[in-house]
Structures are given as structure tokens and as C-alpha cells.
Amino acid sequence: MSALQRAQREKVANFQAVTGAPAKLAAELLRHYSWSLDQAVDAFFSDGHSYASAKAAPSVDAKKMDAFFQRYRAPDEDVIRAEGIQALCEELGVSALDPVTLVISYHCKAEQMGIFKREEFYGGMQRLGCDDIGKLRAKIEELRAMLQDKAQCKEIYAFTFQFALDAGQRCLPQELCVELWKLLLRGHFVLLDQWIHFVETRVKNAISKDTWLMLYDLATECKPDLSDYDVNGAWPVLLDEFVEHVKASAG
């Protein structure tokens, strides 16, 4: 392993995360397929290998996992695209706009909305211990419960910002943020409706990552009347203005 280049070591680590295979086997397969992670992972599961990953939850069946992915895979591509994700959601009995889909994407460590790469899907389903639609369907309420837990929801909320960005973007459009806040903050933020109205009427620019992340702290750590909000704290200007607006309105 020490003789490998950094990029190759990263591919070995990614291969192990997806498959649970030993480093030696991972490196051998990757070399054989000219360091193509997708081809090596595909060959691994096609050959019927199965290892229990140290990071994984329950073990999964390699052939069933491959069939699970193939069920939704886009034609002539080694990914699941929007149509496949829609089919997956229909078989799970949830809307594609259900916030539980963000929890699934979080477990898959997906990089981009509307697409699951093979290694993302395999990795996420292995971590969840799901190698077919029935097992994932049985997990839905458990996954949904993560959104009610303040600490777990914070991780999913932080993940969602990067996940929702288009390539080259550093900020999210205000309109998209509003829809995501409705999905993720309902039940955590007493002032959510006021915040959304404030943003829609006052904000024309995109929302920065700092504002996105700090809003969760405001929502979950400050009192509903914001009486304990520290005006001298390192809050984004937009949140300072919102607090002033709320206090002035309460009057």
C-alpha cells in the first residue's frame, strides 16, 4: 500500500468502504481494471465476493445488492438517475419530495441531487444493511426518525447544503433554500414561517453556507423569543437582521 500514489490509495479506501474487502484484494482488482473504481466494484460483486465491512451495519448479499442497483440503473450508464430515483421512491411508498429521501442520500454520501453513483448506492445500502427494496422500505420510519433528533438532523441538514449545490456553485438560490427549510426545519424552528417570510421579502441574493449552517443553531439553541440571542456573537448579518425584525415586531 505504501508504494501506491495518493489517488490510488484513495480509490482503495473507497473500494473498501463500498465492498468491505481487504486492502490487498481491493488493490489487486483496481490494478486489474486500470484503477477504474466502477469497473473494479462491478467485477467484485459480479464474482460473488462478500465481506462484512467494519463500518457496515448488517452484512448484505453481494448478488442481491447488485440486482438492487441494476433495478434502477439508467440505461447504458453505471448510475441511477432521476427516473430510477423516482421508481425507487414509488416502490418505497414515498414521494421524491419526502425529506426521508435526504436521509437516504446522506447515508449514501451522494455528491449531487438526482443521481446515485454505483459506489454511493452500494456504500449507503451496505451501511444500512439493505440489499433489496423490502429491507429499505422497512427502514423508512427509522430513517425518518433521524429528522426528529436534533443532533442527527443537524448532520443531515449540513450535508444537504453541499448536496444541493450545482457544480461550481458556492451558495444556494433563496427559493431552493426555502423549500429545503420547509422539509428539514419544521418541528425544530418555532419561527420558521416568520423566517421564510423575512427571507422571501428581504433577500434577493443566494444563501451562503455560513448562513445556512448558523440558522440551524439559531433554530435549535436559542429561545423562541430570541431573548438569549447574543448580538455580539459571530452570527451572519442576515440572522442579526432577522432577530432585530422579530424583536421589533413583538414590540
Coordinates of C-alpha atoms in Angstrom, one line a residue:
M1 CA 0.0 0.0 0.0
S2 CA 2.9 2.4 0.8
A3 CA 4.0 2.2 -2.9
L4 CA 0.7 3.5 -4.1
Q5 CA 0.1 7.0 -5.2
R6 CA -2.3 9.2 -3.1
A7 CA -5.1 9.0 -5.7
Q8 CA -4.7 5.2 -5.8
R9 CA -4.8 4.9 -2.0
E10 CA -8.0 6.9 -2.0
K11 CA -9.5 4.6 -4.6
V12 CA -8.5 1.6 -2.4
A13 CA -10.2 3.2 0.6
N14 CA -13.3 3.9 -1.4
F15 CA -13.4 0.4 -2.8
Q16 CA -13.1 -1.0 0.8
A17 CA -15.9 1.4 2.0
V18 CA -18.2 0.1 -0.6
T19 CA -17.3 -3.6 -0.5
G20 CA -15.7 -4.3 2.9
A21 CA -12.9 -6.1 1.0
P22 CA -9.4 -6.4 2.4
A23 CA -6.9 -3.8 1.1
K24 CA -4.8 -6.3 -0.8
L25 CA -7.8 -7.6 -2.8
A26 CA -9.0 -4.0 -3.4
A27 CA -5.6 -3.0 -4.8
E28 CA -5.4 -6.2 -7.0
L29 CA -8.8 -5.6 -8.5
L30 CA -8.2 -1.9 -9.1
R31 CA -4.9 -2.6 -10.8
H32 CA -6.5 -5.2 -13.0
Y33 CA -9.1 -2.7 -14.1
S34 CA -6.6 0.1 -14.6
W35 CA -7.8 1.9 -11.4
S36 CA -11.4 2.2 -12.6
L37 CA -13.3 2.1 -9.4
D38 CA -16.7 1.5 -11.1
Q39 CA -15.3 -1.5 -13.1
A40 CA -13.5 -3.0 -10.1
V41 CA -16.6 -2.8 -7.9
D42 CA -18.7 -4.2 -10.6
A43 CA -16.3 -7.1 -11.0
F44 CA -16.2 -7.7 -7.3
F45 CA -19.9 -8.1 -6.9
S46 CA -20.3 -10.0 -10.2
D47 CA -17.8 -12.6 -9.0
G48 CA -19.9 -13.1 -5.9
H49 CA -17.5 -11.8 -3.3
S50 CA -19.0 -10.8 0.1
Y51 CA -17.2 -9.3 3.1
A52 CA -18.6 -7.7 6.2
S53 CA -17.2 -4.2 6.4
A54 CA -16.0 -2.9 9.7
K55 CA -18.0 0.3 9.0
A56 CA -21.1 -1.5 7.8
A57 CA -24.2 -2.3 9.7
P58 CA -25.6 -5.8 9.0
S59 CA -23.9 -7.8 6.2
V60 CA -25.5 -7.8 2.8
D61 CA -25.7 -10.3 -0.1
A62 CA -23.4 -9.2 -2.9
K63 CA -25.6 -10.6 -5.7
K64 CA -28.8 -9.2 -4.2
M65 CA -27.1 -5.8 -3.9
D66 CA -26.1 -5.8 -7.5
A67 CA -29.6 -6.7 -8.5
F68 CA -30.9 -4.0 -6.3
F69 CA -28.7 -1.4 -8.1
Q70 CA -29.5 -2.8 -11.6
R71 CA -33.2 -2.5 -10.9
Y72 CA -32.9 1.3 -11.0
R73 CA -29.8 1.9 -13.1
A74 CA -30.0 4.2 -16.1
P75 CA -29.7 2.6 -19.5
D76 CA -26.1 2.5 -20.7
E77 CA -24.8 4.2 -17.6
D78 CA -23.4 2.9 -14.3
V79 CA -25.5 5.3 -12.2
I80 CA -29.1 5.8 -11.0
R81 CA -30.6 9.0 -12.4
A82 CA -33.9 10.9 -11.8
E83 CA -36.2 8.3 -13.4
G84 CA -34.6 5.5 -11.4
I85 CA -34.8 7.5 -8.2
Q86 CA -38.5 8.2 -8.9
A87 CA -39.1 4.4 -9.4
L88 CA -37.2 3.7 -6.1
C89 CA -39.4 6.2 -4.3
E90 CA -42.6 4.8 -5.7
E91 CA -41.6 1.3 -4.6
L92 CA -40.7 2.6 -1.1
G93 CA -44.1 4.3 -1.0
V94 CA -42.8 7.8 -0.5
S95 CA -42.8 11.0 -2.6
A96 CA -39.5 12.0 -4.2
L97 CA -40.0 15.3 -2.2
D98 CA -40.3 13.5 1.1
P99 CA -37.4 14.6 3.4
V100 CA -36.6 11.0 4.1
T101 CA -35.0 10.9 0.7
L102 CA -32.4 13.4 2.0
V103 CA -31.7 10.9 4.8
I104 CA -31.1 8.1 2.3
S105 CA -28.8 10.4 0.2
Y106 CA -27.0 11.3 3.4
H107 CA -26.3 7.6 4.2
C108 CA -25.1 7.2 0.6
K109 CA -22.9 10.2 0.8
A110 CA -24.2 11.3 -2.5
E111 CA -22.4 14.2 -4.1
Q112 CA -25.2 15.5 -6.3
M113 CA -29.0 15.7 -6.3
G114 CA -30.8 13.5 -8.9
I115 CA -28.0 10.9 -9.2
F116 CA -26.6 8.0 -7.3
K117 CA -23.2 6.7 -8.5
R118 CA -22.8 2.9 -8.1
E119 CA -20.3 3.3 -5.2
E120 CA -22.6 5.8 -3.4
F121 CA -25.6 3.5 -3.7
Y122 CA -23.7 0.4 -2.7
G123 CA -22.0 2.1 0.2
G124 CA -25.2 3.6 1.6
M125 CA -27.2 0.4 1.3
Q126 CA -24.4 -1.6 2.9
R127 CA -24.2 0.9 5.8
L128 CA -28.0 0.5 6.2
G129 CA -27.8 -3.3 5.8
C130 CA -30.3 -3.2 2.9
D131 CA -29.8 -5.3 -0.2
D132 CA -33.3 -5.2 -1.5
I133 CA -36.3 -2.8 -1.7
G134 CA -38.2 -4.6 1.1
K135 CA -35.4 -4.1 3.6
L136 CA -35.0 -0.4 2.7
R137 CA -38.8 0.0 3.0
A138 CA -38.7 -1.5 6.5
K139 CA -36.1 1.1 7.5
I140 CA -38.1 4.2 6.3
E141 CA -39.6 5.1 9.7
E142 CA -36.2 4.6 11.4
L143 CA -34.6 6.9 8.9
R144 CA -37.5 9.4 9.2
A145 CA -36.9 9.4 13.0
M146 CA -33.4 10.8 12.4
L147 CA -35.0 14.1 11.2
Q148 CA -36.7 14.5 14.6
D149 CA -33.4 14.0 16.5
K150 CA -31.7 17.4 16.9
A151 CA -28.1 16.1 16.6
Q152 CA -28.8 13.7 13.7
C153 CA -30.9 16.2 11.9
K154 CA -28.0 18.7 12.2
E155 CA -25.7 16.3 10.3
I156 CA -28.3 15.8 7.6
Y157 CA -29.0 19.5 7.4
A158 CA -25.3 20.3 7.0
F159 CA -24.9 17.6 4.3
T160 CA -27.9 18.9 2.4
F161 CA -26.3 22.3 1.6
Q162 CA -23.4 20.7 -0.3
F163 CA -25.6 18.1 -1.8
A164 CA -27.9 20.7 -3.3
L165 CA -25.2 22.8 -4.9
D166 CA -24.7 22.7 -8.6
A167 CA -21.2 22.3 -9.9
G168 CA -19.2 25.4 -9.4
Q169 CA -21.7 27.0 -7.0
R170 CA -20.8 28.2 -3.5
C171 CA -24.2 29.5 -2.5
L172 CA -27.8 28.2 -2.9
P173 CA -30.6 30.1 -4.5
Q174 CA -33.0 31.6 -2.0
E175 CA -36.0 29.7 -3.5
L176 CA -34.3 26.3 -3.1
C177 CA -33.3 27.1 0.5
V178 CA -36.9 28.0 1.4
E179 CA -38.1 24.6 0.1
L180 CA -35.4 22.7 1.9
W181 CA -36.0 24.6 5.2
K182 CA -39.7 23.6 5.0
L183 CA -38.6 20.0 4.7
L184 CA -35.9 20.0 7.4
L185 CA -36.7 22.6 10.0
R186 CA -40.4 22.1 10.6
G187 CA -40.6 20.9 14.2
H188 CA -37.2 22.3 15.1
F189 CA -37.7 26.0 14.4
V190 CA -40.7 27.8 16.1
L191 CA -40.1 30.9 14.0
L192 CA -39.8 29.0 10.7
D193 CA -42.7 30.7 9.0
Q194 CA -41.5 34.1 10.1
W195 CA -38.0 33.4 8.9
I196 CA -39.3 32.2 5.5
H197 CA -41.5 35.3 5.1
F198 CA -38.5 37.5 6.1
V199 CA -36.2 35.8 3.6
E200 CA -38.7 35.9 0.7
T201 CA -39.4 39.6 1.2
R202 CA -35.9 40.8 2.1
V203 CA -33.3 38.5 0.4
K204 CA -32.7 38.7 -3.3
N205 CA -29.2 37.1 -3.2
A206 CA -28.3 33.5 -2.7
I207 CA -27.8 32.0 0.7
S208 CA -24.2 31.3 1.9
K209 CA -23.1 28.1 3.6
D210 CA -22.3 30.1 6.8
T211 CA -25.9 31.5 7.0
W212 CA -27.3 28.1 6.2
L213 CA -25.4 26.3 9.0
M214 CA -25.8 29.1 11.6
L215 CA -29.5 29.2 11.0
Y216 CA -29.8 25.6 12.5
D217 CA -28.0 26.8 15.6
L218 CA -30.4 29.8 15.9
A219 CA -33.4 27.4 15.4
T220 CA -32.3 24.8 17.9
E221 CA -30.3 26.6 20.6
C222 CA -32.0 30.0 21.1
K223 CA -35.2 30.5 22.9
P224 CA -38.3 31.0 20.8
D225 CA -38.5 34.7 21.7
L226 CA -34.7 35.1 20.9
S227 CA -34.2 36.8 24.2
D228 CA -30.9 34.9 24.7
Y229 CA -29.5 35.7 21.2
D230 CA -26.0 37.2 21.6
V231 CA -25.9 40.2 19.4
N232 CA -22.1 40.3 19.9
G233 CA -21.7 36.7 18.7
A234 CA -20.3 35.7 15.4
W235 CA -23.7 35.5 13.7
P236 CA -24.1 36.2 10.0
V237 CA -25.6 39.7 9.3
L238 CA -28.8 38.2 7.8
L239 CA -29.5 36.5 11.1
D240 CA -28.8 39.7 13.1
E241 CA -31.3 41.5 10.9
F242 CA -33.9 38.8 11.4
V243 CA -33.6 38.9 15.1
E244 CA -34.0 42.7 15.1
H245 CA -37.0 42.3 12.9
V246 CA -38.6 39.7 15.2
K247 CA -38.0 41.8 18.3
A248 CA -39.3 45.0 16.6
S249 CA -42.4 43.2 15.5
A250 CA -43.0 41.9 19.0
G251 CA -42.5 45.4 20.2

